[in-house]
Amino acid sequence: MHSMSRRVVITGLGLITPLGVGVKQTWSRLIAGDSGIISTLNQPDKAFETVPTKVAGFVKDGLGGIEKGEWTPSEWVSKNDERRMGRYSCFAMSVVEQALRDAEFVADTDALKQRTGVCLGSGIGNLDDTFESALSFDKFGYKKVSPLMVPKLLLNMAAGYISIKYGFQGPVHSVTTACTTGLHAIGDASRFIQFGDADVMVAGGSEACISPFSLAGFARAKSVATEFNDNPAAASRPFDIARNGFVMGEGAGAVVLEELQHALDRGAKIYGEVVGYGLSGDAHHITAPPPRGDGILLSMKSAIRQAGIRPADIDYINAHATSTSQGDAAENLAIRRLMLEGVDDQVAGEYNGFKKLEASEINISSTKGAIGHLLGAAGAVETIFTVLAMRDGILPPTANLENIDPSPDFTCNYVPLKAQKRDIAYALSNSSGFGGTNATICLARDVSL
Ligand SMILES: *C1O[C@H](CO)[C@@H](O)[C@H](O)[C@H]1NC(C)=O
Ligand SMILES: *[C@@H]1O[C@H](CO)[C@@H](O)[C@H](O)[C@H]1NC(C)=O
Ligand SMILES: *[C@@H]1O[C@H](CO)[C@@H](O)[C@H](O)[C@H]1NC(C)=O
């Protein structure tokens, strides 16, 4: 069915989101329609008050650990490592450990270690540490600059810590493509396996940069929601007429990817197969998409072509839709163009046949309504949601979608407010980022042997 000879399957998942630490906690709350968005005004840092957006998706700190869905650093890293690594790398260590446990994979021989790699990135990294270091240098000079400043700054450091902890000696790689990071990491890692550079890859993205400083930057760029400061849970509302910007969130996602035969040989549980991956650039503007969504359309088309399926076979699309009017509209149009007009050679009827769909048959949702935008982690977290949607036969809801944008293009099924049952054999997950970069991954639930 697909052209590549080495096939890649997903055998482990790990998640940290504003809905909780752990896959179970996050997924059950997402399906129940809960929100992880809260006010920034209860944070210890009073500078949050000075920024026009006062809502964000924080991961819940606490002593309860993964059992209670709380972030308890000592469950995952030593005190010393916590201090050295910074929050985003600690999140990464946790989701990778979760995913490896879930996969029941241990690289316990030199041969296995050499065939296992890491591909994990961040969009922004430890911005707060950089900010504090700059203040310290300015006020107190050279002696007050921490020797940990540079390693904390580097966006590939989480991948490095992971390879050291587990002894992984295959590719150790980091992607940083703004909000496409997590999806590019998973897509690129699957190519490493296809190409024979590794048999097993842990892959994903991590982000933990919510601070008054970063929110100020996004607010100045007019990217974040400012109209819902007194109702935080309503602030992130993809496809809704009242949407007015994204809500910044933090968290991480990692998957274990494995060459199919390798997974079968060790009797691993298989969640699904990566059957297509497409990447494209908008070549348009650093923060705005082209209005008709040409970039994302290209990436979706490549993913579908590679998978050897038709748009009509796609039962579910997890949209990138961040709750900005421009971005949601461009992506919506791209999805319609893909699903209704098809991939070029399919329209001509030469490729697997072409089935005419009605817009109302297109099933799209954006899980950002519940967790906000996790920037560099978004693509990884949303790929995992897409895997779980296929596993459970359920379309996760778009939270806060009370009044769908009335413009004539918004006539798909956006799964408003409540999850919907639906058998999902194939799904797409989209991501795009500042700089005009886009990616799509195509997943299949059933692995044909
Ligand atoms: C997301 O996927 C859909 C469905 O394949 C596609 O039409 C759309 O262009 C994609 N959007 C992005 C931003 O990649
Ligand atoms: C591609 O990435 C840009 C970058 O921000 C994004 O806004 C845009 O929606 C994506 N392209 C399309 C066609 O969706
Ligand atoms: C979307 O879901 C509806 C109802 O669950 C289903 O009838 C339809 O076939 C789905 N669309 C696609 C393209 O699979």
Coordinates of N, CA, C and O in Angstrom, one line a residue, residues 109-259:
T109 N 21.2 -3.7 25.7 CA 22.4 -4.2 25.1 C 23.1 -3.1 24.3 O 22.4 -2.1 23.9
D110 N 24.4 -3.2 24.1 CA 25.1 -2.2 23.3 C 24.5 -2.1 21.9 O 24.3 -1.0 21.4
A111 N 24.2 -3.3 21.4 CA 23.6 -3.3 20.0 C 22.3 -2.5 20.0 O 22.1 -1.7 19.1
L112 N 21.4 -2.7 20.9 CA 20.2 -2.0 21.0 C 20.4 -0.5 21.2 O 19.7 0.3 20.6
K113 N 21.3 -0.2 22.1 CA 21.6 1.3 22.4 C 22.0 2.0 21.1 O 21.7 3.1 20.8
Q114 N 22.8 1.3 20.3 CA 23.4 1.9 19.1 C 22.3 2.1 18.0 O 22.4 2.9 17.1
R115 N 21.2 1.3 18.1 CA 20.1 1.4 17.1 C 19.0 2.2 17.6 O 17.9 2.2 17.1
T116 N 19.1 2.9 18.8 CA 18.1 3.7 19.4 C 18.5 5.2 19.4 O 19.6 5.5 19.9
G117 N 17.6 6.1 19.0 CA 18.0 7.5 19.1 C 16.9 8.4 19.6 O 15.8 7.9 20.1
V118 N 17.2 9.7 19.7 CA 16.3 10.7 20.2 C 16.1 11.8 19.2 O 17.1 12.3 18.6
C119 N 14.9 12.3 19.0 CA 14.6 13.5 18.2 C 13.6 14.3 19.0 O 12.4 14.0 18.9
L120 N 14.1 15.3 19.7 CA 13.2 16.1 20.6 C 13.6 17.5 20.6 O 14.8 17.8 20.8
G121 N 12.7 18.4 20.4 CA 13.0 19.8 20.4 C 12.1 20.7 21.2 O 11.2 20.2 21.9
S122 N 12.4 22.0 21.1 CA 11.6 23.0 21.8 C 11.5 24.2 20.9 O 12.4 24.4 20.1
G123 N 10.4 24.9 21.0 CA 10.3 26.1 20.2 C 11.1 27.3 20.8 O 11.8 28.0 20.1
I124 N 11.1 27.4 22.1 CA 11.6 28.6 22.7 C 12.6 28.2 23.8 O 13.6 28.9 24.0
G125 N 12.4 27.1 24.5 CA 13.4 26.7 25.5 C 13.3 27.5 26.8 O 12.2 28.0 27.1
N126 N 14.4 27.5 27.6 CA 14.3 28.1 28.9 C 14.5 29.6 28.8 O 15.5 30.2 29.3
L127 N 13.5 30.3 28.3 CA 13.6 31.7 28.1 C 13.7 32.5 29.4 O 14.5 33.5 29.5
D128 N 13.0 32.0 30.4 CA 13.1 32.7 31.7 C 14.5 32.7 32.3 O 14.9 33.7 32.9
D129 N 15.2 31.6 32.2 CA 16.6 31.6 32.7 C 17.5 32.6 31.9 O 18.3 33.2 32.5
T130 N 17.2 32.7 30.7 CA 18.0 33.6 29.9 C 17.7 35.1 30.3 O 18.6 35.9 30.5
F131 N 16.5 35.3 30.6 CA 16.0 36.6 31.0 C 16.7 37.0 32.4 O 17.3 38.0 32.6
E132 N 16.6 36.0 33.3 CA 17.2 36.2 34.6 C 18.7 36.4 34.5 O 19.3 37.3 35.2
S133 N 19.4 35.6 33.7 CA 20.8 35.8 33.5 C 21.2 37.1 33.0 O 22.2 37.7 33.4
A134 N 20.4 37.6 32.0 CA 20.7 38.9 31.5 C 20.5 40.0 32.5 O 21.4 40.9 32.6
L135 N 19.5 39.9 33.4 CA 19.3 40.9 34.4 C 20.5 40.9 35.4 O 21.0 41.9 35.8
S136 N 20.9 39.7 35.8 CA 22.0 39.5 36.7 C 23.3 40.1 36.2 O 24.0 40.7 36.9
F137 N 23.5 39.8 34.9 CA 24.8 40.3 34.3 C 24.7 41.9 34.3 O 25.7 42.5 34.6
D138 N 23.6 42.4 33.9 CA 23.4 43.8 33.8 C 23.6 44.5 35.2 O 24.3 45.5 35.3
K139 N 23.1 43.9 36.3 CA 23.1 44.5 37.6 C 24.4 44.2 38.3 O 25.0 45.1 39.0
F140 N 24.9 42.9 38.2 CA 26.0 42.5 39.1 C 27.3 42.1 38.3 O 28.3 41.9 39.0
G141 N 27.2 42.0 37.0 CA 28.4 41.7 36.2 C 28.8 40.3 36.1 O 28.0 39.4 36.5
Y142 N 30.0 40.0 35.6 CA 30.5 38.7 35.2 C 30.3 37.6 36.2 O 29.8 36.5 35.9
K143 N 30.6 37.9 37.4 CA 30.6 36.8 38.5 C 29.2 36.3 38.8 O 29.1 35.2 39.3
K144 N 28.2 37.0 38.4 CA 26.8 36.5 38.7 C 26.2 35.8 37.5 O 25.0 35.5 37.5
V145 N 27.0 35.6 36.4 CA 26.5 34.8 35.3 C 26.7 33.3 35.6 O 27.8 32.9 36.0
S146 N 25.6 32.5 35.6 CA 25.7 31.1 36.0 C 26.4 30.3 35.0 O 26.2 30.5 33.8
P147 N 27.3 29.4 35.4 CA 28.0 28.5 34.5 C 27.0 27.6 33.7 O 27.3 27.0 32.7
L148 N 25.8 27.5 34.3 CA 24.7 26.7 33.6 C 23.9 27.4 32.6 O 23.1 26.9 31.9
M149 N 24.2 28.7 32.4 CA 23.4 29.6 31.5 C 23.5 29.0 30.1 O 22.4 28.8 29.5
V150 N 24.6 28.7 29.6 CA 24.7 28.3 28.2 C 24.0 26.9 28.0 O 23.2 26.8 27.1
P151 N 24.4 25.9 28.8 CA 23.6 24.7 28.5 C 22.1 24.8 28.7 O 21.4 24.1 28.0
K152 N 21.7 25.7 29.6 CA 20.2 25.8 29.7 C 19.6 26.5 28.5 O 18.4 26.4 28.2
L153 N 20.4 27.3 27.8 CA 19.9 28.0 26.7 C 19.7 27.2 25.4 O 18.9 27.5 24.6
L154 N 20.5 26.1 25.3 CA 20.6 25.3 24.1 C 19.3 24.5 23.9 O 18.9 23.8 24.8
L155 N 18.8 24.5 22.7 CA 17.5 23.9 22.5 C 17.6 22.4 22.2 O 16.7 21.6 22.2
N156 N 18.9 21.9 22.1 CA 19.1 20.4 21.9 C 19.4 19.8 23.2 O 19.8 18.6 23.2
M157 N 19.4 20.5 24.3 CA 20.0 20.0 25.5 C 19.1 18.9 26.1 O 19.6 17.9 26.6
A158 N 17.8 19.0 26.0 CA 16.9 17.9 26.5 C 17.2 16.6 25.8 O 17.3 15.6 26.4
A159 N 17.4 16.7 24.5 CA 17.7 15.4 23.7 C 19.0 14.9 24.2 O 19.2 13.6 24.4
G160 N 20.0 15.7 24.5 CA 21.3 15.3 25.1 C 21.1 14.6 26.4 O 21.7 13.5 26.6
Y161 N 20.4 15.2 27.3 CA 20.2 14.6 28.6 C 19.5 13.2 28.5 O 19.8 12.3 29.2
I162 N 18.5 13.1 27.6 CA 17.8 11.8 27.4 C 18.8 10.8 26.9 O 18.8 9.6 27.4
S163 N 19.6 11.1 25.9 CA 20.6 10.1 25.4 C 21.5 9.7 26.5 O 21.9 8.5 26.6
I164 N 22.0 10.6 27.3 CA 22.9 10.2 28.4 C 22.2 9.3 29.4 O 22.8 8.3 29.8
K165 N 21.0 9.6 29.8 CA 20.3 8.8 30.8 C 20.1 7.4 30.3 O 20.3 6.5 31.1
Y166 N 19.7 7.2 29.1 CA 19.4 5.9 28.6 C 20.5 5.2 27.8 O 20.4 4.1 27.4
G167 N 21.6 5.9 27.5 CA 22.7 5.4 26.7 C 22.3 5.2 25.3 O 23.0 4.5 24.6
F168 N 21.3 6.0 24.8 CA 21.0 5.9 23.4 C 22.1 6.5 22.5 O 22.4 7.7 22.6
Q169 N 22.6 5.7 21.6 CA 23.7 6.2 20.8 C 23.4 6.3 19.3 O 24.2 6.5 18.4
G170 N 22.1 6.1 19.0 CA 21.7 6.4 17.6 C 21.6 7.9 17.4 O 22.2 8.7 18.1
P171 N 20.9 8.4 16.3 CA 20.8 9.8 16.1 C 20.3 10.6 17.3 O 19.3 10.1 17.9
V172 N 21.0 11.6 17.7 CA 20.5 12.5 18.8 C 20.3 13.9 18.2 O 21.3 14.5 17.9
H173 N 19.0 14.2 18.0 CA 18.7 15.3 17.1 C 17.7 16.2 17.7 O 16.8 15.7 18.5
S174 N 17.7 17.5 17.3 CA 16.7 18.4 17.8 C 16.1 19.2 16.6 O 16.9 19.7 15.8
V175 N 14.9 19.4 16.6 CA 14.2 20.2 15.6 C 13.8 21.5 16.4 O 13.3 21.4 17.5
T176 N 14.0 22.6 15.8 CA 13.3 23.8 16.3 C 12.7 24.6 15.2 O 13.4 25.3 14.4
T177 N 11.4 24.4 15.0 CA 10.7 25.1 13.9 C 9.4 25.7 14.5 O 8.3 25.4 14.1
A178 N 9.6 26.6 15.6 CA 8.5 27.2 16.3 C 7.4 26.2 16.6 O 7.7 25.2 17.1
C179 N 6.2 26.5 16.2 CA 5.1 25.7 16.7 C 4.9 24.4 15.8 O 4.0 23.7 16.1
T180 N 5.8 24.2 14.9 CA 5.8 22.9 14.2 C 6.8 21.9 14.7 O 6.8 20.7 14.3
T181 N 7.6 22.4 15.7 CA 8.7 21.6 16.3 C 8.3 20.1 16.6 O 8.9 19.2 16.1
G182 N 7.2 19.9 17.4 CA 6.9 18.6 17.9 C 6.5 17.7 16.7 O 6.9 16.5 16.8
L183 N 5.8 18.2 15.7 CA 5.4 17.3 14.6 C 6.6 17.0 13.7 O 6.8 15.9 13.2
H184 N 7.4 18.0 13.4 CA 8.6 17.8 12.6 C 9.5 16.8 13.3 O 10.2 15.9 12.7
A185 N 9.6 16.8 14.7 CA 10.5 15.9 15.4 C 10.0 14.5 15.2 O 10.8 13.6 14.9
I186 N 8.7 14.2 15.2 CA 8.2 12.9 15.1 C 8.3 12.5 13.6 O 8.7 11.3 13.3
G187 N 8.0 13.4 12.7 CA 8.1 13.1 11.2 C 9.5 12.8 10.8 O 9.8 11.8 10.2
D188 N 10.5 13.6 11.3 CA 11.9 13.4 10.9 C 12.4 12.1 11.5 O 13.1 11.3 10.9
A189 N 12.0 11.8 12.8 CA 12.5 10.6 13.5 C 11.9 9.4 12.7 O 12.7 8.4 12.6
S190 N 10.7 9.5 12.2 CA 10.2 8.3 11.4 C 11.0 8.1 10.2 O 11.3 7.0 9.7
R191 N 11.5 9.2 9.6 CA 12.4 9.1 8.4 C 13.7 8.4 8.8 O 14.3 7.7 8.0
F192 N 14.3 8.8 9.9 CA 15.5 8.1 10.4 C 15.4 6.6 10.4 O 16.2 5.9 10.0
I193 N 14.2 6.2 10.9 CA 14.0 4.7 11.0 C 13.8 4.2 9.6 O 14.4 3.1 9.2
Q194 N 13.0 4.8 8.7 CA 12.8 4.4 7.4 C 14.1 4.2 6.6 O 14.3 3.3 5.9
F195 N 15.0 5.2 6.8 CA 16.2 5.3 6.1 C 17.3 4.3 6.7 O 18.3 4.1 6.1
G196 N 17.0 3.8 7.9 CA 17.9 2.8 8.4 C 18.9 3.3 9.4 O 19.8 2.6 9.9
D197 N 18.8 4.6 9.8 CA 19.7 5.2 10.8 C 19.4 4.7 12.2 O 20.3 4.8 13.1
A198 N 18.2 4.1 12.4 CA 17.9 3.6 13.8 C 16.7 2.7 13.6 O 16.0 2.7 12.6
D199 N 16.5 1.8 14.6 CA 15.3 0.9 14.7 C 14.3 1.5 15.6 O 13.1 1.2 15.5
V200 N 14.7 2.2 16.6 CA 13.8 2.8 17.6 C 14.2 4.3 17.8 O 15.4 4.6 17.9
M201 N 13.2 5.1 17.9 CA 13.5 6.6 18.1 C 12.4 7.0 19.2 O 11.2 6.7 19.1
V202 N 12.9 7.8 20.2 CA 11.9 8.5 21.0 C 11.9 9.9 20.4 O 12.9 10.5 20.1
A203 N 10.7 10.4 20.2 CA 10.5 11.7 19.5 C 9.4 12.6 20.1 O 8.4 12.0 20.5
G204 N 9.6 13.9 20.0 CA 8.6 14.7 20.5 C 9.0 16.2 20.7 O 10.1 16.6 20.2
G205 N 8.3 16.9 21.5 CA 8.6 18.3 21.8 C 8.2 18.7 23.2 O 7.4 18.0 23.8
S206 N 8.9 19.7 23.7 CA 8.6 20.2 25.1 C 8.7 21.7 25.1 O 9.5 22.3 24.4
E207 N 7.8 22.3 25.9 CA 7.8 23.7 26.0 C 7.4 24.1 27.4 O 6.4 23.6 28.0
A208 N 8.1 25.1 28.0 CA 7.8 25.6 29.3 C 8.3 27.0 29.4 O 9.3 27.2 30.1
C209 N 7.6 27.9 28.8 CA 8.2 29.3 28.8 C 7.2 30.3 29.1 O 7.2 31.5 28.6
I210 N 6.1 30.0 29.9 CA 5.1 31.0 30.2 C 5.7 31.9 31.3 O 6.1 31.5 32.3
S211 N 5.8 33.2 30.9 CA 6.3 34.2 31.9 C 5.8 35.5 31.4 O 5.3 35.7 30.3
P212 N 5.8 36.5 32.3 CA 5.3 37.8 31.9 C 6.1 38.3 30.7 O 5.5 38.9 29.8
F213 N 7.4 38.0 30.6 CA 8.2 38.5 29.5 C 7.8 37.8 28.2 O 7.6 38.5 27.2
S214 N 7.6 36.5 28.2 CA 7.2 35.8 26.9 C 5.8 36.2 26.5 O 5.5 36.5 25.3
L215 N 4.9 36.3 27.5 CA 3.5 36.8 27.2 C 3.5 38.2 26.6 O 2.7 38.5 25.7
A216 N 4.4 39.0 27.1 CA 4.5 40.4 26.6 C 4.9 40.4 25.2 O 4.3 41.1 24.3
G217 N 5.8 39.5 24.8 CA 6.3 39.4 23.4 C 5.1 39.0 22.5 O 4.9 39.6 21.5
F218 N 4.4 37.9 22.9 CA 3.3 37.5 22.1 C 2.1 38.5 22.0 O 1.4 38.6 21.0
A219 N 2.0 39.2 23.1 CA 0.9 40.3 23.2 C 1.3 41.4 22.2 O 0.4 41.9 21.5
R220 N 2.6 41.8 22.2 CA 3.0 42.8 21.3 C 2.9 42.4 19.9 O 2.6 43.3 19.0
A221 N 3.0 41.1 19.6 CA 2.9 40.6 18.2 C 1.4 40.4 17.9 O 1.0 40.0 16.8
K222 N 0.5 40.8 18.9 CA -1.0 40.6 18.7 C -1.4 39.2 18.4 O -2.3 39.0 17.6
S223 N -0.7 38.2 19.0 CA -1.0 36.8 18.7 C -2.0 36.2 19.8 O -2.6 35.2 19.5
V224 N -2.0 36.8 21.0 CA -2.7 36.1 22.1 C -4.0 36.7 22.4 O -4.3 37.9 22.2
A225 N -4.9 35.9 23.0 CA -6.2 36.4 23.4 C -6.2 37.4 24.6 O -5.5 37.1 25.5
T226 N -6.9 38.4 24.4 CA -7.0 39.4 25.5 C -8.4 39.7 26.0 O -8.6 40.5 26.9
E227 N -9.4 39.1 25.4 CA -10.8 39.4 25.7 C -11.4 38.6 26.7 O -12.6 38.7 27.0
F228 N -10.7 37.6 27.3 CA -11.3 36.7 28.2 C -10.6 36.6 29.5 O -10.6 35.5 30.2
N229 N -10.0 37.7 30.0 CA -9.2 37.7 31.2 C -10.1 37.3 32.4 O -9.5 36.7 33.4
D230 N -11.4 37.6 32.4 CA -12.1 37.2 33.6 C -12.9 35.9 33.4 O -13.6 35.5 34.3
N231 N -12.7 35.2 32.3 CA -13.2 33.9 32.1 C -12.2 33.0 31.4 O -12.4 32.7 30.2
P232 N -11.1 32.7 32.1 CA -10.0 32.0 31.4 C -10.4 30.7 30.6 O -9.9 30.5 29.5
A233 N -11.3 29.9 31.2 CA -11.6 28.7 30.5 C -12.2 28.9 29.1 O -12.3 28.0 28.3
A234 N -12.8 30.1 28.9 CA -13.4 30.4 27.6 C -12.5 31.0 26.6 O -12.9 31.3 25.5
A235 N -11.2 31.3 27.0 CA -10.3 32.1 26.2 C -9.9 31.5 24.9 O -9.7 32.1 23.9
S236 N -9.7 30.1 24.9 CA -9.2 29.5 23.7 C -10.4 28.9 23.0 O -11.0 27.9 23.5
R237 N -10.7 29.4 21.8 CA -12.0 29.0 21.1 C -11.8 28.9 19.6 O -12.4 29.7 18.9
P238 N -11.1 27.9 19.2 CA -10.8 27.7 17.7 C -12.2 27.6 17.0 O -13.1 27.0 17.5
F239 N -12.2 28.2 15.8 CA -13.3 28.3 14.9 C -14.5 29.0 15.4 O -15.5 29.1 14.7
D240 N -14.5 29.6 16.6 CA -15.6 30.3 17.2 C -15.6 31.7 16.7 O -14.5 32.3 16.6
I241 N -16.7 32.3 16.5 CA -16.8 33.7 16.0 C -16.1 34.7 17.0 O -15.5 35.7 16.6
A242 N -16.1 34.4 18.3 CA -15.5 35.3 19.3 C -14.0 35.1 19.5 O -13.5 35.7 20.4
R243 N -13.4 34.2 18.8 CA -12.0 33.9 19.1 C -11.2 35.2 18.8 O -11.5 35.9 17.9
N244 N -10.2 35.4 19.6 CA -9.4 36.6 19.4 C -7.9 36.5 19.7 O -7.2 37.4 20.1
G245 N -7.4 35.3 19.4 CA -5.9 35.0 19.6 C -5.7 33.7 20.4 O -6.7 33.2 21.0
F246 N -4.5 33.2 20.4 CA -4.2 32.0 21.0 C -3.9 32.2 22.5 O -3.7 33.3 23.0
V247 N -4.0 31.1 23.3 CA -3.7 31.1 24.7 C -2.4 30.2 24.9 O -2.4 29.1 24.5
M248 N -1.4 30.8 25.5 CA -0.2 30.1 25.6 C -0.3 29.0 26.7 O -0.8 29.3 27.8
G249 N 0.3 27.9 26.3 CA 0.3 26.8 27.3 C 1.6 26.2 27.4 O 2.6 26.5 26.7
E250 N 1.8 25.3 28.4 CA 3.1 24.6 28.5 C 2.8 23.1 28.6 O 1.7 22.6 28.9
G251 N 3.9 22.3 28.3 CA 3.7 20.8 28.4 C 4.7 20.1 27.5 O 5.6 20.8 26.9
A252 N 4.5 18.9 27.3 CA 5.4 18.1 26.4 C 4.7 16.8 26.0 O 3.7 16.3 26.6
G253 N 5.2 16.3 24.9 CA 4.7 15.0 24.4 C 5.8 14.2 23.8 O 6.7 14.8 23.1
A254 N 5.8 12.9 24.0 CA 6.8 12.1 23.3 C 6.2 10.7 22.9 O 5.3 10.2 23.6
V255 N 6.7 10.2 21.8 CA 6.2 8.9 21.3 C 7.5 8.0 21.2 O 8.6 8.5 21.0
V256 N 7.3 6.7 21.3 CA 8.3 5.7 20.9 C 7.9 5.3 19.5 O 6.8 4.8 19.3
L257 N 8.8 5.5 18.5 CA 8.6 5.0 17.1 C 9.5 3.8 16.9 O 10.6 3.8 17.5
E258 N 9.0 2.9 16.2 CA 9.8 1.6 16.0 C 9.6 1.1 14.7 O 8.5 1.1 14.1
E259 N 10.6 0.5 14.1 CA 10.5 -0.2 12.8 C 9.6 -1.4 13.1 O 9.6 -2.1 14.1

